[in-house]
GROMACS .gro file of C-alpha atoms in nm:
model
  223
    1UNK     CA    1   0.000   0.000   0.000
    2UNK     CA    2   0.302   0.226  -0.031
    3UNK     CA    3   0.138   0.433  -0.303
    4UNK     CA    4  -0.202   0.465  -0.133
    5UNK     CA    5  -0.276   0.824  -0.036
    6UNK     CA    6  -0.341   0.810   0.336
    7UNK     CA    7  -0.275   1.091   0.580
    8UNK     CA    8  -0.044   1.063   0.878
    9UNK     CA    9  -0.192   1.262   1.162
   10UNK     CA   10   0.041   1.214   1.457
   11UNK     CA   11   0.177   1.571   1.449
   12UNK     CA   12  -0.164   1.740   1.485
   13UNK     CA   13  -0.345   1.837   1.805
   14UNK     CA   14  -0.690   1.949   1.683
   15UNK     CA   15  -0.979   1.750   1.535
   16UNK     CA   16  -0.894   1.635   1.184
   17UNK     CA   17  -1.088   1.543   0.871
   18UNK     CA   18  -0.955   1.386   0.555
   19UNK     CA   19  -1.106   1.275   0.224
   20UNK     CA   20  -0.917   0.959   0.128
   21UNK     CA   21  -1.093   0.910  -0.204
   22UNK     CA   22  -1.122   0.542  -0.298
   23UNK     CA   23  -0.970   0.272  -0.079
   24UNK     CA   24  -1.015  -0.106  -0.071
   25UNK     CA   25  -1.219  -0.222   0.228
   26UNK     CA   26  -0.970  -0.451   0.403
   27UNK     CA   27  -0.693  -0.192   0.380
   28UNK     CA   28  -0.929   0.068   0.523
   29UNK     CA   29  -1.025  -0.165   0.807
   30UNK     CA   30  -0.657  -0.213   0.894
   31UNK     CA   31  -0.612   0.164   0.882
   32UNK     CA   32  -0.907   0.217   1.116
   33UNK     CA   33  -0.770  -0.031   1.368
   34UNK     CA   34  -0.430   0.138   1.359
   35UNK     CA   35  -0.584   0.482   1.413
   36UNK     CA   36  -0.801   0.352   1.697
   37UNK     CA   37  -0.490   0.229   1.877
   38UNK     CA   38  -0.322   0.566   1.825
   39UNK     CA   39  -0.630   0.754   1.943
   40UNK     CA   40  -0.650   0.543   2.259
   41UNK     CA   41  -0.283   0.618   2.324
   42UNK     CA   42  -0.338   0.990   2.276
   43UNK     CA   43  -0.100   1.002   1.980
   44UNK     CA   44  -0.363   1.148   1.748
   45UNK     CA   45  -0.676   1.363   1.799
   46UNK     CA   46  -1.029   1.276   1.688
   47UNK     CA   47  -1.002   1.195   1.317
   48UNK     CA   48  -1.286   1.185   1.064
   49UNK     CA   49  -1.231   0.993   0.740
   50UNK     CA   50  -1.444   1.026   0.427
   51UNK     CA   51  -1.396   0.771   0.151
   52UNK     CA   52  -1.542   0.538  -0.108
   53UNK     CA   53  -1.493   0.160  -0.117
   54UNK     CA   54  -1.397  -0.013  -0.441
   55UNK     CA   55  -1.422  -0.285  -0.549
   56UNK     CA   56  -1.769  -0.347  -0.409
   57UNK     CA   57  -1.780  -0.554  -0.092
   58UNK     CA   58  -2.027  -0.714   0.148
   59UNK     CA   59  -1.966  -0.686   0.522
   60UNK     CA   60  -2.146  -0.817   0.827
   61UNK     CA   61  -2.164  -0.701   1.186
   62UNK     CA   62  -2.197  -0.879   1.517
   63UNK     CA   63  -2.571  -0.951   1.477
   64UNK     CA   64  -2.565  -1.095   1.127
   65UNK     CA   65  -2.826  -1.352   1.024
   66UNK     CA   66  -2.695  -1.590   0.752
   67UNK     CA   67  -3.045  -1.607   0.605
   68UNK     CA   68  -2.994  -1.250   0.483
   69UNK     CA   69  -2.695  -1.336   0.261
   70UNK     CA   70  -2.730  -1.688   0.117
   71UNK     CA   71  -2.437  -1.813  -0.092
   72UNK     CA   72  -2.220  -1.512  -0.004
   73UNK     CA   73  -1.902  -1.498   0.202
   74UNK     CA   74  -1.900  -1.144   0.345
   75UNK     CA   75  -1.622  -0.983   0.546
   76UNK     CA   76  -1.683  -1.018   0.919
   77UNK     CA   77  -1.634  -0.702   1.124
   78UNK     CA   78  -1.670  -0.578   1.481
   79UNK     CA   79  -1.945  -0.325   1.405
   80UNK     CA   80  -2.306  -0.355   1.505
   81UNK     CA   81  -2.577  -0.459   1.263
   82UNK     CA   82  -2.628  -0.718   0.993
   83UNK     CA   83  -2.513  -0.737   0.632
   84UNK     CA   84  -2.462  -0.435   0.409
   85UNK     CA   85  -2.294  -0.341   0.085
   86UNK     CA   86  -2.023  -0.085   0.010
   87UNK     CA   87  -1.937   0.021  -0.344
   88UNK     CA   88  -1.955   0.284  -0.615
   89UNK     CA   89  -2.222   0.549  -0.562
   90UNK     CA   90  -2.170   0.557  -0.188
   91UNK     CA   91  -1.979   0.790   0.046
   92UNK     CA   92  -1.870   0.658   0.385
   93UNK     CA   93  -1.779   0.855   0.697
   94UNK     CA   94  -1.563   0.684   0.961
   95UNK     CA   95  -1.525   0.884   1.286
   96UNK     CA   96  -1.229   0.773   1.496
   97UNK     CA   97  -1.345   0.968   1.801
   98UNK     CA   98  -1.304   0.955   2.177
   99UNK     CA   99  -1.675   0.931   2.260
  100UNK     CA  100  -1.648   1.016   2.629
  101UNK     CA  101  -1.847   1.320   2.730
  102UNK     CA  102  -1.863   1.480   3.073
  103UNK     CA  103  -1.621   1.216   3.196
  104UNK     CA  104  -1.840   0.916   3.107
  105UNK     CA  105  -1.883   0.665   2.827
  106UNK     CA  106  -2.214   0.718   2.644
  107UNK     CA  107  -2.239   0.502   2.333
  108UNK     CA  108  -2.610   0.561   2.273
  109UNK     CA  109  -2.569   0.938   2.284
  110UNK     CA  110  -2.281   0.917   2.037
  111UNK     CA  111  -2.490   0.718   1.788
  112UNK     CA  112  -2.771   0.973   1.823
  113UNK     CA  113  -2.521   1.248   1.742
  114UNK     CA  114  -2.411   1.066   1.426
  115UNK     CA  115  -2.778   1.030   1.328
  116UNK     CA  116  -2.825   1.403   1.386
  117UNK     CA  117  -2.526   1.477   1.162
  118UNK     CA  118  -2.681   1.268   0.885
  119UNK     CA  119  -3.026   1.426   0.916
  120UNK     CA  120  -2.885   1.779   0.919
  121UNK     CA  121  -2.654   1.715   0.624
  122UNK     CA  122  -2.942   1.578   0.419
  123UNK     CA  123  -3.155   1.876   0.523
  124UNK     CA  124  -2.886   2.104   0.381
  125UNK     CA  125  -2.926   1.914   0.054
  126UNK     CA  126  -3.296   2.004   0.045
  127UNK     CA  127  -3.441   1.674   0.165
  128UNK     CA  128  -3.618   1.565   0.483
  129UNK     CA  129  -3.452   1.269   0.653
  130UNK     CA  130  -3.553   1.080   0.965
  131UNK     CA  131  -3.468   0.783   1.184
  132UNK     CA  132  -3.728   0.517   1.110
  133UNK     CA  133  -3.849   0.212   1.299
  134UNK     CA  134  -3.579   0.013   1.122
  135UNK     CA  135  -3.212   0.110   1.162
  136UNK     CA  136  -3.058   0.376   0.942
  137UNK     CA  137  -3.151   0.711   0.793
  138UNK     CA  138  -3.458   0.733   0.571
  139UNK     CA  139  -3.596   0.971   0.308
  140UNK     CA  140  -3.942   0.919   0.157
  141UNK     CA  141  -3.964   0.567   0.304
  142UNK     CA  142  -3.633   0.464   0.148
  143UNK     CA  143  -3.319   0.389   0.346
  144UNK     CA  144  -3.045   0.619   0.219
  145UNK     CA  145  -2.779   0.572   0.489
  146UNK     CA  146  -2.670   0.274   0.698
  147UNK     CA  147  -2.508   0.306   1.041
  148UNK     CA  148  -2.282   0.043   1.194
  149UNK     CA  149  -2.052   0.151   1.476
  150UNK     CA  150  -1.793  -0.025   1.690
  151UNK     CA  151  -1.635   0.099   2.012
  152UNK     CA  152  -1.292  -0.015   2.128
  153UNK     CA  153  -1.257   0.096   2.488
  154UNK     CA  154  -1.387   0.447   2.435
  155UNK     CA  155  -1.289   0.509   2.071
  156UNK     CA  156  -1.537   0.478   1.786
  157UNK     CA  157  -1.473   0.328   1.445
  158UNK     CA  158  -1.669   0.202   1.146
  159UNK     CA  159  -1.945   0.456   1.082
  160UNK     CA  160  -2.215   0.559   0.837
  161UNK     CA  161  -2.252   0.498   0.463
  162UNK     CA  162  -2.459   0.728   0.240
  163UNK     CA  163  -2.606   0.615  -0.092
  164UNK     CA  164  -2.580   0.918  -0.318
  165UNK     CA  165  -2.619   0.759  -0.664
  166UNK     CA  166  -2.852   0.490  -0.805
  167UNK     CA  167  -2.551   0.286  -0.920
  168UNK     CA  168  -2.507   0.158  -0.563
  169UNK     CA  169  -2.848  -0.010  -0.555
  170UNK     CA  170  -2.738  -0.306  -0.769
  171UNK     CA  171  -2.511  -0.421  -0.487
  172UNK     CA  172  -2.800  -0.456  -0.244
  173UNK     CA  173  -3.007  -0.685  -0.468
  174UNK     CA  174  -2.816  -1.001  -0.369
  175UNK     CA  175  -2.885  -0.956   0.002
  176UNK     CA  176  -3.143  -0.856   0.257
  177UNK     CA  177  -2.962  -0.547   0.388
  178UNK     CA  178  -3.000  -0.540   0.767
  179UNK     CA  179  -3.280  -0.791   0.720
  180UNK     CA  180  -3.479  -0.562   0.489
  181UNK     CA  181  -3.611  -0.623   0.141
  182UNK     CA  182  -3.360  -0.478  -0.108
  183UNK     CA  183  -3.637  -0.261  -0.253
  184UNK     CA  184  -3.629  -0.059   0.070
  185UNK     CA  185  -3.290   0.088  -0.022
  186UNK     CA  186  -3.280   0.432  -0.180
  187UNK     CA  187  -3.034   0.705  -0.272
  188UNK     CA  188  -3.004   1.080  -0.231
  189UNK     CA  189  -2.950   1.165  -0.598
  190UNK     CA  190  -2.679   1.420  -0.522
  191UNK     CA  191  -2.316   1.447  -0.623
  192UNK     CA  192  -2.039   1.315  -0.403
  193UNK     CA  193  -1.899   1.668  -0.383
  194UNK     CA  194  -2.224   1.819  -0.258
  195UNK     CA  195  -2.279   1.538  -0.008
  196UNK     CA  196  -1.925   1.570   0.126
  197UNK     CA  197  -1.964   1.944   0.171
  198UNK     CA  198  -2.293   1.899   0.357
  199UNK     CA  199  -2.143   1.633   0.584
  200UNK     CA  200  -1.838   1.844   0.665
  201UNK     CA  201  -2.067   2.125   0.774
  202UNK     CA  202  -2.294   1.897   0.977
  203UNK     CA  203  -2.004   1.729   1.158
  204UNK     CA  204  -1.859   2.071   1.241
  205UNK     CA  205  -2.192   2.195   1.376
  206UNK     CA  206  -2.230   1.884   1.593
  207UNK     CA  207  -1.875   1.822   1.716
  208UNK     CA  208  -1.688   2.149   1.662
  209UNK     CA  209  -1.429   2.262   1.408
  210UNK     CA  210  -1.205   2.024   1.215
  211UNK     CA  211  -0.871   2.085   1.048
  212UNK     CA  212  -0.884   1.941   0.697
  213UNK     CA  213  -0.586   1.734   0.587
  214UNK     CA  214  -0.501   1.698   0.220
  215UNK     CA  215  -0.403   1.332   0.164
  216UNK     CA  216  -0.046   1.288   0.052
  217UNK     CA  217   0.151   1.145   0.340
  218UNK     CA  218   0.224   0.773   0.324
  219UNK     CA  219   0.180   0.531   0.611
  220UNK     CA  220   0.368   0.198   0.639
  221UNK     CA  221   0.228  -0.091   0.438
  222UNK     CA  222  -0.087  -0.240   0.587
  223UNK     CA  223  -0.183  -0.609   0.581
   0.00000   0.00000   0.00000
């Protein structure tokens, strides 16, 4: 991975955000785990990664039901939730954050804050989003964003994936995403650029200012 554009953040002291562009899922997972360890050690500050996954990939969380993905061999992860798809037409946000607030660990509150970020970002794009009875973020009775978080000690990783283009919907047709009929999946019909800008603003409004890093530093090769 010596040529992959991934930021090194150890010399910064404020909240950081970085758009990594396209990165293969397993390499990104290794990167997340490395950054979680550094965040727990206090080497880096809260770090927010935006990226796309290619090639397309299926992943499952801790509560996966094999009936939702017959004949598939998805990547197993530590996040919550069932099976989902990542691929073209989707923008993912991975917050590597210390989630402690007021001196206590509050996982539920943190997830609610991520949901608020999503709803407010989509509002800025001119659409009304909401948290439905089923997990995720919904617009017009279609699920447009999937949330699956993991917490290691007190540091978050994994995150939230936004469907912004119809091209992503093909990937959901082979599965029952989070136990839902694939027809329940929708998309925002906005550009990646506009969605990224809205998310940057919503994360700033919810968590405070971020320093944006331009990718270009190289980290050691990942597994």
